[in-house]
Amino acid sequence: MVIDAVLRPAAAIDFGASNTDVVVRDGGATRHWTLPSEGQPDEARVRRVLDAGGVAPRDLQWIAVTGGNRAMLPQAIDDRTLHRVDEVRAIGRGGLALSNLESALVTSAGSGTACVSATMDGAHHVTGTGVGGGTLVGLGRLLLNTVDPREIDVLAQNGSDTTHNLTIGEVLGGAIGTLPPETTAVNFGRVARHPVEASREDTAAALVNMVGQVIAVIAINAARAQQLPQVVVVGHLTDLKSIRRTFGLVAKFYGATILTPEAGGSATAIGALLSTERMLRTGA
């Protein structure tokens, strides 16, 4: 990823539903940090999230903001302009930058999931689903008595989803198309039929399996509908190893490739930063 250098640092803030991500670029170096989202965006919150990284508005040339309710923010803080960046554009630009691609179906898997058709010239929303990290955590509370995604991740890596799920082999007696017999046919279908003896690990594995499969299948189908050869998934859900593993299995079954670049949670903030730099440089 290449970010043009300027004399004074600049920052971008992505106000997500669950997390607030901050990216600060100072010359050729880029820093990123994340805080839990609390309350609506306002001047005080901007100062708090920047201060968490040891930065004040007066230290910056400008601040880019994207994500929820950015329109509530003032035009400037300490005479530093706040540039509002469309979230879809930021998702697309950031996903391409992190994956070093010029076009892709960029899927932001945060609290919910959005699929964006992205090129270097722009981006547009294609589809999405309410299934995302918020689903994982919400059902984690109901089924596992935890809202810690890291705990759910560890549990899932040590469990078997088929304790709860029915496979295609069990339902149909064999493979169907390119899908092998071990592919999930019915999420939680086994426990729908009769009680099962399942550990917390098994339940976490079934939950991750369901969330990851929904996102991956939607993204692959959206990419093919848009005639885009690459799928890139960003967002903090990709921090979880068990989710990345599920994406990989779905991609294999469907003959697709799903890229999950490192620091995917920073993608939208990076996209806002890059989009603002381009706007200031070219006016576009």
Short mmCIF file of C-alpha atoms in Angstrom, two decimals:
data_model
loop_
_atom_site.label_atom_id
_atom_site.label_comp_id
_atom_site.label_asym_id
_atom_site.label_seq_id
_atom_site.Cartn_x
_atom_site.Cartn_y
_atom_site.Cartn_z
CA MET A 1 0.00 0.00 0.00
CA VAL A 2 1.40 3.42 -0.99
CA ILE A 3 0.15 6.62 0.67
CA ASP A 4 1.55 9.91 -0.64
CA ALA A 5 3.56 11.90 1.87
CA VAL A 6 2.71 15.48 2.86
CA LEU A 7 4.40 17.84 5.28
CA ARG A 8 1.92 17.53 8.14
CA PRO A 9 0.21 14.33 9.31
CA ALA A 10 -3.40 13.60 8.37
CA ALA A 11 -5.95 11.27 9.96
CA ALA A 12 -9.06 9.34 9.05
CA ILE A 13 -11.70 8.04 11.45
CA ASP A 14 -14.23 5.31 10.66
CA PHE A 15 -17.18 5.43 13.06
CA GLY A 16 -18.43 1.84 12.92
CA ALA A 17 -21.37 0.38 14.77
CA SER A 18 -19.12 -1.69 17.06
CA ASN A 19 -15.63 -0.27 16.57
CA THR A 20 -14.09 3.10 15.80
CA ASP A 21 -10.94 2.82 13.71
CA VAL A 22 -8.35 5.56 13.37
CA VAL A 23 -5.56 5.78 10.81
CA VAL A 24 -2.88 8.47 10.98
CA ARG A 25 -0.44 8.95 8.14
CA ASP A 26 2.76 10.84 8.84
CA GLY A 27 5.03 10.93 5.82
CA GLY A 28 5.48 7.34 4.70
CA ALA A 29 4.45 5.81 8.03
CA THR A 30 0.90 4.79 8.91
CA ARG A 31 -0.48 4.01 12.37
CA HIS A 32 -3.80 2.36 13.15
CA TRP A 33 -5.72 1.85 16.38
CA THR A 34 -9.20 0.72 17.35
CA LEU A 35 -11.58 1.63 20.16
CA PRO A 36 -15.09 0.39 21.01
CA SER A 37 -17.77 2.67 19.58
CA GLU A 38 -19.60 4.63 22.25
CA GLY A 39 -22.32 7.18 21.57
CA GLN A 40 -22.83 9.36 18.53
CA PRO A 41 -19.96 11.12 16.73
CA ASP A 42 -19.30 14.64 18.05
CA GLU A 43 -16.32 16.90 18.58
CA ALA A 44 -15.53 15.44 22.00
CA ARG A 45 -15.53 11.91 20.61
CA VAL A 46 -13.20 12.91 17.76
CA ARG A 47 -10.79 14.35 20.32
CA ARG A 48 -11.00 11.20 22.49
CA VAL A 49 -10.32 8.73 19.69
CA LEU A 50 -7.39 10.77 18.40
CA ASP A 51 -6.01 11.22 21.91
CA ALA A 52 -5.99 7.43 22.32
CA GLY A 53 -3.15 7.44 19.80
CA GLY A 54 -1.43 10.49 21.24
CA VAL A 55 -2.71 12.85 18.54
CA ALA A 56 -4.58 16.17 18.80
CA PRO A 57 -6.51 17.84 15.94
CA ARG A 58 -4.03 20.73 15.88
CA ASP A 59 -1.26 18.21 15.04
CA LEU A 60 -2.98 17.32 11.77
CA GLN A 61 -3.37 18.89 8.36
CA TRP A 62 -6.94 17.60 8.05
CA ILE A 63 -9.22 14.83 9.30
CA ALA A 64 -11.30 12.52 7.12
CA VAL A 65 -14.42 11.00 8.68
CA THR A 66 -16.61 8.17 7.46
CA GLY A 67 -19.12 5.71 8.89
CA GLY A 68 -22.28 6.27 10.90
CA ASN A 69 -23.77 9.72 11.49
CA ARG A 70 -20.69 11.62 10.30
CA ALA A 71 -23.04 14.43 9.23
CA MET A 72 -23.46 15.28 12.93
CA LEU A 73 -19.84 16.44 13.15
CA PRO A 74 -18.75 20.08 12.81
CA GLN A 75 -17.07 21.35 9.66
CA ALA A 76 -13.78 21.86 11.47
CA ILE A 77 -12.08 21.25 14.82
CA ASP A 78 -9.28 23.58 15.91
CA ASP A 79 -9.35 25.02 12.36
CA ARG A 80 -8.68 21.59 10.89
CA THR A 81 -11.20 20.68 8.21
CA LEU A 82 -13.24 17.50 8.62
CA HIS A 83 -13.72 15.89 5.20
CA ARG A 84 -16.78 13.62 5.04
CA VAL A 85 -16.20 10.53 2.91
CA ASP A 86 -18.97 8.29 1.59
CA GLU A 87 -18.67 4.95 3.39
CA VAL A 88 -19.12 2.82 0.27
CA ARG A 89 -16.34 4.70 -1.48
CA ALA A 90 -14.10 4.31 1.56
CA ILE A 91 -14.76 0.56 1.82
CA GLY A 92 -13.93 0.02 -1.83
CA ARG A 93 -10.82 2.18 -1.88
CA GLY A 94 -9.47 0.72 1.35
CA GLY A 95 -10.09 -2.87 0.34
CA LEU A 96 -8.26 -2.37 -2.94
CA ALA A 97 -5.34 -0.67 -1.20
CA LEU A 98 -4.88 -3.44 1.37
CA SER A 99 -5.10 -6.19 -1.26
CA ASN A 100 -3.02 -4.36 -3.91
CA LEU A 101 -5.75 -4.83 -6.52
CA GLU A 102 -7.26 -2.44 -9.06
CA SER A 103 -10.74 -4.00 -8.97
CA ALA A 104 -12.57 -6.43 -6.70
CA LEU A 105 -15.79 -7.21 -4.90
CA VAL A 106 -14.86 -5.69 -1.53
CA THR A 107 -16.96 -7.04 1.32
CA SER A 108 -16.94 -5.19 4.63
CA ALA A 109 -17.71 -7.70 7.38
CA GLY A 110 -18.29 -5.58 10.43
CA SER A 111 -21.37 -5.61 12.64
CA GLY A 112 -23.31 -6.28 9.44
CA THR A 113 -22.01 -6.99 5.95
CA ALA A 114 -21.85 -4.80 2.83
CA CYS A 115 -20.64 -5.89 -0.62
CA VAL A 116 -19.12 -3.18 -2.80
CA SER A 117 -18.05 -3.32 -6.44
CA ALA A 118 -14.79 -1.38 -6.41
CA THR A 119 -12.38 -0.04 -9.02
CA MET A 120 -9.74 2.66 -8.83
CA ASP A 121 -12.31 5.08 -10.26
CA GLY A 122 -15.02 4.51 -7.67
CA ALA A 123 -17.34 2.08 -5.94
CA HIS A 124 -21.00 1.22 -5.65
CA HIS A 125 -23.00 -0.90 -3.24
CA VAL A 126 -24.09 -4.24 -4.69
CA THR A 127 -25.73 -6.17 -1.86
CA GLY A 128 -25.23 -7.18 1.74
CA THR A 129 -26.71 -8.97 4.72
CA GLY A 130 -27.55 -8.26 8.31
CA VAL A 131 -25.44 -11.28 9.22
CA GLY A 132 -22.04 -10.17 10.47
CA GLY A 133 -19.98 -9.65 13.58
CA GLY A 134 -23.01 -8.34 15.45
CA THR A 135 -24.79 -11.61 14.69
CA LEU A 136 -21.84 -13.62 15.96
CA VAL A 137 -21.66 -11.66 19.20
CA GLY A 138 -25.43 -11.49 19.71
CA LEU A 139 -25.90 -15.21 19.26
CA GLY A 140 -22.75 -15.75 21.32
CA ARG A 141 -24.56 -14.12 24.23
CA LEU A 142 -27.62 -16.34 23.74
CA LEU A 143 -25.87 -19.63 23.03
CA LEU A 144 -22.46 -19.34 24.72
CA ASN A 145 -22.96 -16.78 27.46
CA THR A 146 -20.16 -14.60 26.07
CA VAL A 147 -19.92 -11.46 23.96
CA ASP A 148 -16.15 -11.71 23.52
CA PRO A 149 -15.43 -12.48 19.86
CA ARG A 150 -11.93 -13.68 20.73
CA GLU A 151 -13.36 -16.25 23.13
CA ILE A 152 -15.86 -17.39 20.52
CA ASP A 153 -13.00 -17.71 18.04
CA VAL A 154 -10.92 -19.89 20.36
CA LEU A 155 -13.90 -22.07 21.22
CA ALA A 156 -14.80 -22.51 17.55
CA GLN A 157 -11.29 -23.60 16.62
CA ASN A 158 -11.61 -26.47 19.11
CA GLY A 159 -15.12 -27.61 18.23
CA SER A 160 -16.99 -29.51 15.50
CA ASP A 161 -19.83 -27.76 13.68
CA THR A 162 -21.39 -31.08 12.60
CA THR A 163 -22.52 -31.73 16.16
CA HIS A 164 -25.28 -29.24 15.32
CA ASN A 165 -25.24 -29.11 11.51
CA LEU A 166 -26.46 -31.58 8.92
CA THR A 167 -24.19 -32.20 5.93
CA ILE A 168 -25.10 -32.63 2.28
CA GLY A 169 -23.95 -36.22 2.49
CA GLU A 170 -26.38 -36.94 5.30
CA VAL A 171 -29.31 -35.22 3.62
CA LEU A 172 -28.74 -36.21 -0.02
CA GLY A 173 -26.46 -39.22 0.27
CA GLY A 174 -23.55 -37.66 -1.58
CA ALA A 175 -22.09 -34.59 -3.25
CA ILE A 176 -24.12 -32.05 -5.20
CA GLY A 177 -22.44 -30.20 -8.04
CA THR A 178 -19.05 -28.96 -6.85
CA LEU A 179 -20.04 -29.26 -3.20
CA PRO A 180 -18.56 -32.30 -1.41
CA PRO A 181 -20.59 -34.44 1.01
CA GLU A 182 -19.13 -32.72 4.10
CA THR A 183 -20.56 -29.34 3.07
CA THR A 184 -23.20 -27.94 5.42
CA ALA A 185 -26.72 -28.62 4.18
CA VAL A 186 -28.70 -27.30 7.17
CA ASN A 187 -27.22 -25.01 9.80
CA PHE A 188 -28.28 -26.29 13.24
CA GLY A 189 -30.38 -28.88 11.40
CA ARG A 190 -29.35 -31.79 13.61
CA VAL A 191 -30.43 -30.08 16.82
CA ALA A 192 -33.69 -29.13 15.09
CA ARG A 193 -34.45 -32.84 14.75
CA HIS A 194 -33.52 -33.97 18.25
CA PRO A 195 -31.49 -32.92 21.30
CA VAL A 196 -27.73 -33.26 20.94
CA GLU A 197 -24.85 -33.48 23.39
CA ALA A 198 -22.83 -30.44 22.35
CA SER A 199 -19.95 -28.67 24.04
CA ARG A 200 -19.51 -24.90 24.04
CA GLU A 201 -16.77 -25.50 21.49
CA ASP A 202 -19.15 -27.36 19.17
CA THR A 203 -21.80 -24.65 19.47
CA ALA A 204 -19.23 -21.93 18.75
CA ALA A 205 -18.02 -23.87 15.70
CA ALA A 206 -21.57 -24.17 14.36
CA LEU A 207 -22.20 -20.48 14.96
CA VAL A 208 -18.99 -19.39 13.20
CA ASN A 209 -19.74 -21.80 10.39
CA MET A 210 -23.16 -20.26 9.80
CA VAL A 211 -22.02 -16.63 9.93
CA GLY A 212 -18.95 -17.24 7.78
CA GLN A 213 -20.80 -19.28 5.17
CA VAL A 214 -23.56 -16.70 4.73
CA ILE A 215 -21.06 -13.90 4.17
CA ALA A 216 -18.79 -15.92 1.87
CA VAL A 217 -21.58 -17.25 -0.35
CA ILE A 218 -23.17 -13.83 -0.74
CA ALA A 219 -19.80 -12.27 -1.58
CA ILE A 220 -18.88 -14.94 -4.14
CA ASN A 221 -22.26 -14.71 -5.87
CA ALA A 222 -22.10 -10.90 -5.89
CA ALA A 223 -18.61 -10.95 -7.41
CA ARG A 224 -19.76 -13.28 -10.18
CA ALA A 225 -22.82 -11.17 -10.86
CA GLN A 226 -20.57 -8.11 -11.19
CA GLN A 227 -18.03 -10.07 -13.29
CA LEU A 228 -15.28 -9.37 -10.78
CA PRO A 229 -12.65 -12.12 -10.46
CA GLN A 230 -11.53 -11.31 -6.91
CA VAL A 231 -13.33 -11.21 -3.57
CA VAL A 232 -11.73 -9.21 -0.77
CA VAL A 233 -13.21 -9.36 2.73
CA VAL A 234 -12.24 -6.67 5.22
CA GLY A 235 -13.60 -5.57 8.59
CA HIS A 236 -12.92 -6.76 12.11
CA LEU A 237 -14.69 -10.08 11.63
CA THR A 238 -11.66 -11.14 9.60
CA ASP A 239 -9.55 -10.79 12.75
CA LEU A 240 -10.92 -14.19 13.78
CA LYS A 241 -9.00 -17.25 12.60
CA SER A 242 -12.09 -19.45 12.65
CA ILE A 243 -13.94 -17.06 10.34
CA ARG A 244 -11.03 -16.91 7.91
CA ARG A 245 -10.94 -20.70 7.89
CA THR A 246 -14.64 -20.83 7.03
CA PHE A 247 -14.15 -18.33 4.21
CA GLY A 248 -11.36 -20.51 2.85
CA LEU A 249 -13.49 -23.65 2.86
CA VAL A 250 -16.41 -21.95 1.13
CA ALA A 251 -14.09 -20.47 -1.49
CA LYS A 252 -12.61 -23.93 -2.13
CA PHE A 253 -16.04 -25.54 -2.49
CA TYR A 254 -17.18 -22.83 -4.95
CA GLY A 255 -13.95 -22.63 -6.92
CA ALA A 256 -13.35 -19.04 -5.84
CA THR A 257 -10.69 -17.02 -4.07
CA ILE A 258 -11.40 -14.93 -0.98
CA LEU A 259 -8.64 -12.60 0.16
CA THR A 260 -8.54 -11.42 3.77
CA PRO A 261 -5.71 -8.86 3.96
CA GLU A 262 -3.96 -8.14 7.23
CA ALA A 263 -5.34 -5.27 9.31
CA GLY A 264 -8.66 -5.60 7.53
CA GLY A 265 -10.37 -3.66 10.30
CA SER A 266 -8.51 -0.55 9.15
CA ALA A 267 -9.72 -0.77 5.54
CA THR A 268 -12.55 1.76 5.65
CA ALA A 269 -10.47 4.33 7.53
CA ILE A 270 -7.60 3.84 5.07
CA GLY A 271 -10.04 4.22 2.20
CA ALA A 272 -11.32 7.49 3.66
CA LEU A 273 -7.74 8.74 3.98
CA LEU A 274 -6.82 7.80 0.42
CA SER A 275 -10.06 9.16 -1.03
CA THR A 276 -9.51 12.51 0.69
CA GLU A 277 -5.91 12.69 -0.49
CA ARG A 278 -7.04 12.07 -4.05
CA MET A 279 -9.79 14.68 -3.78
CA LEU A 280 -7.37 17.30 -2.46
CA ARG A 281 -4.79 16.44 -5.11
CA THR A 282 -7.08 16.19 -8.16
CA GLY A 283 -10.43 17.64 -7.10
CA ALA A 284 -12.12 14.30 -7.93
#
